[in-house]
Amino acid sequence: MSVVVTGASGHLGRLVVQHLLAGGMPADQVVAGGRRTERLEDLGTRTATVDYDDPASLETAFVGAETVLLVSGSEVGQRVAQHGRVIDAAKAAGVRRVVYTSAPHADTTGLVLAPEHKATEELLRASGLAWTVLRNNWYTENYVGALHQARSTGVILTSAGDGRVASATRDDFAAGAAAVLLGGEHDGRVYELSGDVAWSFDDLAEAASTVLGVPVVAKRVSSEEHRAILVGAGLDEGTAGFVAALDADIARGDLADATSDLRTLIGRPTTPLVDGLRAALAES
């Protein structure tokens, strides 16, 4: 019985497919799903059109699958409806289990990104399907843009105060998802996945200095200053507000929980911050 990986044309889904193959799953049992299948052909697996807004594509892609990895969508405000279509299609196609990539402590956190994830988890629990929830903390790669700016400015701007982030690399999270998909007793489990270390923005600046070879410091500003600086740099009000809101969440501790779940699943330590940044910068 096959595994369907949705969002396989994105960074995380693609890495999951690669880890499944490296873990010994036959290529003909892996279906890489995405809106544009031509981007998936080099993976060497079966491919299928998967469009969260097209229920017919979902039901067709899921036929014969035992498990679907639902990689959360990227369209904020649309995700609950989109994820609901995936869950409904999985039921209609006779899928046994859905594995979902969620957000840290989605059911209790005030994290700005969490409500849609919480709602999706509730849909899964009510679906009658077997399920596993992977609550992924922040991706180390999310700070590559900050490193590009720091190369010329020597500054990483933040309104997160002394807040910490227990990030891991996309590859770490993908390896964890693949471990769940490849076997074991994971039904009904919620995993709080994170890096081994919760780092501060001073730690981030130190890692940036090491990777870039230039001095970098963390500059702390208020949320209002942060928003104004971002708008002045050309960001629209909505995006600037979102970035400042996320830093406020970090200041509150919403991304600081470093657990052992991810390193247990992948059987090794998670990638250290400086190594993850170095690899991400090289690929950017």
CSV table of C-alpha atoms in Angstrom, one decimal, residues 111 138 143 158-165 199 201 243-256:
chain,number,residue,atom,x,y,z
A,111,LEU,CA,1.2,31.7,18.1
A,138,TRP,CA,10.4,26.9,13.1
A,143,TYR,CA,16.5,33.1,8.7
A,158,THR,CA,14.5,41.7,16.0
A,159,SER,CA,11.6,42.7,18.3
A,160,ALA,CA,11.6,39.3,20.0
A,161,GLY,CA,13.6,40.5,23.0
A,162,ASP,CA,15.2,37.6,24.9
A,163,GLY,CA,12.8,35.1,23.3
A,164,ARG,CA,14.3,31.8,22.0
A,165,VAL,CA,13.6,29.6,19.0
A,199,TRP,CA,18.7,29.7,20.7
A,201,PHE,CA,18.9,36.1,18.8
A,243,VAL,CA,6.7,39.7,11.0
A,244,ALA,CA,6.4,41.9,14.1
A,245,ALA,CA,3.6,39.7,15.5
A,246,LEU,CA,5.7,36.6,15.0
A,247,ASP,CA,8.5,38.2,16.9
A,248,ALA,CA,6.1,39.1,19.7
A,249,ASP,CA,5.1,35.4,19.8
A,250,ILE,CA,8.8,34.5,20.1
A,251,ALA,CA,9.2,37.0,22.9
A,252,ARG,CA,6.4,35.3,24.7
A,253,GLY,CA,8.1,31.9,24.4
A,254,ASP,CA,5.8,30.3,21.8
A,255,LEU,CA,8.8,28.8,19.8
A,256,ALA,CA,11.1,28.1,22.8
